[in-house]
C-alpha positions as MATLAB code, in Angstrom:
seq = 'XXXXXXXXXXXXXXXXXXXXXXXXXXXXXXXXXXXXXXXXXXXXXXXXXXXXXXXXXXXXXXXXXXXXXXXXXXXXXXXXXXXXXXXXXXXXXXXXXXXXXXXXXXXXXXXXXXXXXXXXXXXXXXXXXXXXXXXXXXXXXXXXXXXXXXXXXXXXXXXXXXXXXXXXXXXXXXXXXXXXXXXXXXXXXXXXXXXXXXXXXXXXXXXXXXXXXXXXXXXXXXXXXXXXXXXXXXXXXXXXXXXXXXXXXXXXXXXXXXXXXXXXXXXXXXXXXXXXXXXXXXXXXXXXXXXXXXXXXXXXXXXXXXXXXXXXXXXXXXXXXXXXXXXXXXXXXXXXXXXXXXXXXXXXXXXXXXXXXXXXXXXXXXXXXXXXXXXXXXXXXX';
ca = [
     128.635  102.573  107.450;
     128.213  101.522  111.121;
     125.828   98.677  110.325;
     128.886   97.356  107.642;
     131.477   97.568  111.032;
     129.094   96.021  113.428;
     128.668   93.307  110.853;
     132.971   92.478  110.165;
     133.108   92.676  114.116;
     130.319   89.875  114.454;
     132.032   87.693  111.830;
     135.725   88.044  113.247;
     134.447   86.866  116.874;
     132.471   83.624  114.813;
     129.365   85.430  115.046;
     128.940   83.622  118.301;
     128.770   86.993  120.248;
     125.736   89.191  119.599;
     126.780   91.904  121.604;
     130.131   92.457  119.406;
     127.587   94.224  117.062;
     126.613   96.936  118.969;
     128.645  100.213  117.899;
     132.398  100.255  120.923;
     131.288  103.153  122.956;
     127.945  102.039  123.400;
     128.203   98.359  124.361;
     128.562   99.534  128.504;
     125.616  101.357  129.047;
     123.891   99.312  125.950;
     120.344   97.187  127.042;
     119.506   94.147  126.200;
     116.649   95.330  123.480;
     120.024   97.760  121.883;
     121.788   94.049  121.108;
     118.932   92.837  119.962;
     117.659   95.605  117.198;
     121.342   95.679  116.006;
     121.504   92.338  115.169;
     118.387   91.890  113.808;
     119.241   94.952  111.559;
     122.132   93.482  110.590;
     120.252   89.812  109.907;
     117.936   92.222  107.662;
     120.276   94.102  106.007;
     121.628   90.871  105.097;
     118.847   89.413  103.278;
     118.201   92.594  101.546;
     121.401   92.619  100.397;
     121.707   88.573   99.374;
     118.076   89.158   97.767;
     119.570   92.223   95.544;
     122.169   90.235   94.397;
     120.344   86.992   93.081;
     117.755   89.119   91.483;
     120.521   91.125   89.331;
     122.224   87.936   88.633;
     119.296   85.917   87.488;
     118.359   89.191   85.789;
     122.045   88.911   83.524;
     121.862   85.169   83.050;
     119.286   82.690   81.612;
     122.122   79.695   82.059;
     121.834   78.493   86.223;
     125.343   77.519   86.498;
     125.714   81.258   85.092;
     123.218   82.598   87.795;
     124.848   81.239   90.943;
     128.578   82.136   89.292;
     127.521   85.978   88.985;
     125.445   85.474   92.333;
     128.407   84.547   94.336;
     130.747   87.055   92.521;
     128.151   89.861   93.436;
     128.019   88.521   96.993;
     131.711   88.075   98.062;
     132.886   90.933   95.597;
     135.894   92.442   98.160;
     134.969   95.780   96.705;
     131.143   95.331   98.066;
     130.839   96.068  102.113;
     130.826   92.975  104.013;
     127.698   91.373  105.304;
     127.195   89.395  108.646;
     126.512   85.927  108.191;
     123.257   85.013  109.727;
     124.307   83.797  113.419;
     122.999   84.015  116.778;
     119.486   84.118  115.295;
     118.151   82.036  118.341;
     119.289   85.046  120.536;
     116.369   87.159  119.060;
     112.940   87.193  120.072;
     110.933   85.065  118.688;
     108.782   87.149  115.907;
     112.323   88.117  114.598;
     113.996   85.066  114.659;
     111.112   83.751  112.535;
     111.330   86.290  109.789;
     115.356   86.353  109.650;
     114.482   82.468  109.496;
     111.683   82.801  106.475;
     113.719   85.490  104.946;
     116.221   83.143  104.522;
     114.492   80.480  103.149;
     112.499   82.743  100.873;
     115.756   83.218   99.090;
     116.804   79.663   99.390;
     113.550   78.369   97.759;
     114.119   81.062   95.106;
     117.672   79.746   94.042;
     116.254   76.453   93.942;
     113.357   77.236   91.332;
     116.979   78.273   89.524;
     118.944   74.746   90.122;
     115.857   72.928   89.350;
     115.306   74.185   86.207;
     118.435   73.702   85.212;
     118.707   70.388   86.124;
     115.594   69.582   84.127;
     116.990   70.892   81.326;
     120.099   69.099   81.977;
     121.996   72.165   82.813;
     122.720   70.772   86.400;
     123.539   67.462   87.631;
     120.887   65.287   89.320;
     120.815   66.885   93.091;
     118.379   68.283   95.938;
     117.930   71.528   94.358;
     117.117   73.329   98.072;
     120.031   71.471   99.817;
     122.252   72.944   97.216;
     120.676   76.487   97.574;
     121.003   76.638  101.104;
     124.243   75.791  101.286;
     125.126   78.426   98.540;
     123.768   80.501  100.562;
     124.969   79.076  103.828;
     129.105   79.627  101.817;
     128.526   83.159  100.677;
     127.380   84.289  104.329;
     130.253   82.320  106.261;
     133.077   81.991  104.101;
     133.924   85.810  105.511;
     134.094   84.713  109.179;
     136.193   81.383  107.878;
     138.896   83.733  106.041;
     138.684   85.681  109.466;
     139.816   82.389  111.670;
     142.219   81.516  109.023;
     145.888   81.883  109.498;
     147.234   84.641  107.039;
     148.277   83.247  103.553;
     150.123   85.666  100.897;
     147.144   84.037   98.519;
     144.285   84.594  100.860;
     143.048   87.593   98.881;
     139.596   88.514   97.825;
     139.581   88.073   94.284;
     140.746   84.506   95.014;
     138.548   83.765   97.490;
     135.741   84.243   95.311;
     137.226   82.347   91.834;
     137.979   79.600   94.619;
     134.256   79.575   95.823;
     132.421   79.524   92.233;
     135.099   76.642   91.408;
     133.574   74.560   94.587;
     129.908   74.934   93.427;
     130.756   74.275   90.064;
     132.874   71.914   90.117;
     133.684   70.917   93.493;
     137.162   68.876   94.506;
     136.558   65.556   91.671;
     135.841   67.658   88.610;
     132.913   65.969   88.200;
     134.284   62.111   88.329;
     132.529   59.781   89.409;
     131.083   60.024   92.857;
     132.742   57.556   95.698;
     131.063   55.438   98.118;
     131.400   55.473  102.065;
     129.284   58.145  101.982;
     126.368   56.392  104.177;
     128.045   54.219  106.438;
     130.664   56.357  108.037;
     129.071   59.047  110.121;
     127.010   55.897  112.088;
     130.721   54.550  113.210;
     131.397   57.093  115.592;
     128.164   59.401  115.893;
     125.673   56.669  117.080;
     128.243   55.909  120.191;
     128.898   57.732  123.444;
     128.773   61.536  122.633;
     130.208   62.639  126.087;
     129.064   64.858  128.423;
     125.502   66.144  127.637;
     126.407   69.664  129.238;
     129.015   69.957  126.972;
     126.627   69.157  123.659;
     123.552   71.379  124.848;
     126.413   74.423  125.563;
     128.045   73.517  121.897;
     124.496   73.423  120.474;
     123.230   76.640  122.187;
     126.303   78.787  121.178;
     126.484   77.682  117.672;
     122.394   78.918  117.061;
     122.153   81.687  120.064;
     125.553   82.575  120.840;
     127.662   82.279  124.031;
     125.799   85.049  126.285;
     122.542   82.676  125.760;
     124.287   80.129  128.069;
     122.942   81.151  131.193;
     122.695   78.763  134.375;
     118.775   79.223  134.339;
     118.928   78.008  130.525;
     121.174   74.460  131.135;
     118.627   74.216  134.168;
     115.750   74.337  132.192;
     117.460   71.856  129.501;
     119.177   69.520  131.807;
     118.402   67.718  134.877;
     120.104   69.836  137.039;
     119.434   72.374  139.620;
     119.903   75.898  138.825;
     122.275   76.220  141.732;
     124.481   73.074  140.120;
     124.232   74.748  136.320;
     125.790   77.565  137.885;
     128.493   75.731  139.829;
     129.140   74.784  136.481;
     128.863   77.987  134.639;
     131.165   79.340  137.441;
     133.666   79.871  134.528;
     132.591   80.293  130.992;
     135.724   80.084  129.423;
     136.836   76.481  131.060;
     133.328   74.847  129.646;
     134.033   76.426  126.052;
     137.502   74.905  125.931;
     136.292   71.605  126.916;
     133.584   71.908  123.665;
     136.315   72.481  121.832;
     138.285   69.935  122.637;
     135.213   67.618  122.099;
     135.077   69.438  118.290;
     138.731   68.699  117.825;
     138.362   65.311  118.762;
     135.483   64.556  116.994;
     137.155   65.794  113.800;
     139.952   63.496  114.235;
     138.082   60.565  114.718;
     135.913   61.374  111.258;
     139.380   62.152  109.657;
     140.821   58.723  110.567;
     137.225   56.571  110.095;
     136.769   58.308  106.471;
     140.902   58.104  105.825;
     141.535   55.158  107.144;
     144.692   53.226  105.657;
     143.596   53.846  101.690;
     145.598   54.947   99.161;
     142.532   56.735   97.130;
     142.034   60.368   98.677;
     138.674   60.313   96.841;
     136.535   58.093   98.712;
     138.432   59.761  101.433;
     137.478   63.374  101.378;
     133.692   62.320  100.356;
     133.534   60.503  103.291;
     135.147   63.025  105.567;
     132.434   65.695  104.538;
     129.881   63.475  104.840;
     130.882   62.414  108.173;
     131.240   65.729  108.937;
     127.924   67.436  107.668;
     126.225   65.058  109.585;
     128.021   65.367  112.948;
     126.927   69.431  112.641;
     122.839   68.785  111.405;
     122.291   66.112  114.680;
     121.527   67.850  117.491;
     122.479   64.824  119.413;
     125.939   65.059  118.278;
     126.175   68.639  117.334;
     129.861   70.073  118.060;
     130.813   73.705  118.810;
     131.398   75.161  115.007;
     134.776   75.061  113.875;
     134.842   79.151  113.829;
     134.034   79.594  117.378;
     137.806   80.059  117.948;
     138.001   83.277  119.288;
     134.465   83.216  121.400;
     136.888   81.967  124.674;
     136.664   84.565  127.202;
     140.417   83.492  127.915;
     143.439   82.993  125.888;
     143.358   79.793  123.103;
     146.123   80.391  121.189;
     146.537   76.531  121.978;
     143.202   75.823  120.556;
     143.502   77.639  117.507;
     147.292   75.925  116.727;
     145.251   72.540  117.253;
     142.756   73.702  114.873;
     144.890   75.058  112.079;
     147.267   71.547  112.709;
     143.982   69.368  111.256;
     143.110   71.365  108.852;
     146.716   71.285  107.644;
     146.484   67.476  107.753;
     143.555   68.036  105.562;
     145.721   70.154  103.329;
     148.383   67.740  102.688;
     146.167   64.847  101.755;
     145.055   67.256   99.316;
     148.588   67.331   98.132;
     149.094   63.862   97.884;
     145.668   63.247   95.727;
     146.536   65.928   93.109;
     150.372   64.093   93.501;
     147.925   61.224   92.486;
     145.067   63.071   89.840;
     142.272   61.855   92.624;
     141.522   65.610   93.409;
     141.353   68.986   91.424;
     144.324   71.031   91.829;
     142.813   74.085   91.276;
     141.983   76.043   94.923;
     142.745   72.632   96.955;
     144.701   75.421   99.988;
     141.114   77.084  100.365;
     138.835   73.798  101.102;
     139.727   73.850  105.276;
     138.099   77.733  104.541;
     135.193   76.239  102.835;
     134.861   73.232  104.735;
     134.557   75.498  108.054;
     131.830   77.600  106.559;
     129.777   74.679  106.053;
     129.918   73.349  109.456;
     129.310   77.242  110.711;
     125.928   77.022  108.779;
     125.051   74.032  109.018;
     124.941   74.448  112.768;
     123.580   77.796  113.060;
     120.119   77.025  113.300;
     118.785   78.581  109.884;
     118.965   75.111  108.278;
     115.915   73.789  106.881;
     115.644   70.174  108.188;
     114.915   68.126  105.442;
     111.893   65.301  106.069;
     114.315   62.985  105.545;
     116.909   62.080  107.758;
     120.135   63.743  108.279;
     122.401   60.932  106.413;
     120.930   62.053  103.469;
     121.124   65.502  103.879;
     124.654   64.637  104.610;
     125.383   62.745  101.706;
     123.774   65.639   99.583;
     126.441   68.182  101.061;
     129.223   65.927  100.644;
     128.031   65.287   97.138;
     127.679   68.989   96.257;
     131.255   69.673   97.591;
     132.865   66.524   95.855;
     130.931   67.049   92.622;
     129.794   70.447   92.292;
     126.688   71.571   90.241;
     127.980   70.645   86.807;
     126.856   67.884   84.856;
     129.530   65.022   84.208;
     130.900   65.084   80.862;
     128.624   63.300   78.696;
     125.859   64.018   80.078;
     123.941   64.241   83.484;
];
């Protein structure tokens, strides 16, 4: 029962704060190692637990799309304790980092033996079979610590949740129409230009994978070209250098908004683009912004941040509205994408993604394609 608490207090802080896992009364007097074998029990426990789960569901089902339905059910079941989505794993020693990290893909490369049966039997549209497994995987762990961040909803229940989650991987936003274009040329408008400061990237980058306590002045010293003595002039104040990686976030969202929006009247090129944009800002770690649910990790109020954060995702929300007004987007679940969209960027940034020996555009367009698409085949065949 106290590994279950330690892991719903690591995903309401964003899991960006490995020492939130450690049990209240012990985190004063707690040592560094304490943090450490917490959070790699938790990591564990989660794997175990993510491991039971596909192996009962593939046990039930022979049809894939059938599999990763029951799989998610069993996973995000509100009745089932809570697991702690895989963050901070860069704050662990190496030896454990490694086997959270091949634990992880263990299961991934086990769902995608699933998926890619299924889509040779036509089961399953034509996809990267691993892509799509990890970010299963990647949803199930994160969507808790997105629901977490979101503002409370009379519909944001846990039933929901999950019927809204197997819909996505199904069937994603389209329904299965046909997929739209933009999806390779819009990151490259804005990412390839001036990311800003590069203390404020390596700070986003480190938090999202390690957490915030792993940005230390000896660390940006060692990464930068800096002096210890200026990284900690820097440092001086945490929470001032965390706000100003959010605002570089928030900003960068925007922009990707307005590139993949633009002036059309179709919302489906639109929101294809947007996540492709999007997934690809979060893989480069050139570009990499602080994840979208690193909200609460300021070590000072943000109430300010938050509102911003909630205002785009609202934006998001309402073009929503105005392509079901249309019949360019599923109705079904359309108030729960800013939840899903955030758990993608949370994983995707984490640093348990598999990087693919391609380049990140097309592991971009793969994750936009999943989310726009889903896993079904189109009507008519794949």
């Amino acid at each position: 029962m106290e590994f279950v608490q330690a892991a719903r207090r690591f995903n309401a802080t964003g899991a960006i704060w490995p020492s939130t896992v450690l049990p209240p009364r012990s985190r004063a007097l707690a040592k560094e190692g304490d943090q450490e074998n917490w959070l790699f029990e938790i990591h564990e426990r989660s794997c175990r637990a993510l491991g039971w789960h596909l192996s009962g569901a593939m046990r039930r089902h022979s049809n894939p799309l059938k599999v990763v339905t029951s799989f998610v059910a069993g996973v995000c079941n509100p009745r089932h304790a809570e697991l702690g989505a895989l963050g901070s794993v860069w704050s662990l020693p190496e030896s454990r980092r490694r086997h959270v990290q091949g634990a992880f893909q263990e299961l991934a490369n086990r769902l995608a033996s699933v998926l890619e049966a299924g889509r040779s039997a036509g089961a399953i549209r034509s996809c990267d079979c691993l892509i799509a497994s990890q970010l299963i995987l990647g949803l199930v762990l994160w969507t808790p610590v997105a629901v977490c961040q979101a503002p409370p909803r009379k519909l944001l229940n846990g039933r929901r949740l999950v019927e809204g989650l197997q819909d996505l991987v199904l069937y994603g936003r389209s329904g299965g129409g046909p997929e739209a274009h933009r999806l390779s040329q819009l990151a490259h408008n804005f990412l390839v230009g001036d990311q800003g400061d590069p203390l404020q990237c390596l700070v986003s980058r480190t938090i999202n994978r390690a957490g915030a306590e792993a940005v230390t002045a000896a660390f940006i010293a060692s990464e930068l070209p800096c002096s210890e003595m200026e990284a900690n002039q820097a440092l001086r104040r945490l929470h001032p250098v965390i706000d100003s990686c959010q605002q570089r976030a928030l900003a960068l969202v925007l922009e990707l908004r307005d590139h993949a929006f633009g002036g059309s009247e179709d919302q489906r090129a639109g929101f294809a683009a947007f996540m492709c944009g999007l997934a690809e800002a979060y893989l480069r770690d050139d570009v990499q912004p602080l994840s979208p649910l690193a909200i609460s990790s300021s070590v000072g109020p943000c109430d300010a941040v938050r509102v911003r954060w909630r205002a785009i995702w609202e934006l998001l929300r309402q073009r929503q509205v105005e392509g079901v007004a249309k019949q360019q987007v599923r109705e079904r679940f359309y108030d729960l994408s800013p939840i899903f969209v955030s758990a993608i960027c949370a994983f995707l940034c984490s640093g348990l993604w598999t990087p693919s020996a391609k380049e990140a555009g097309y592991a971009a367009r793969e994750v936009a394609a999943l989310t726009w698409l889903g896993l079904a085949p189109p009507v008519g065949g794949a």
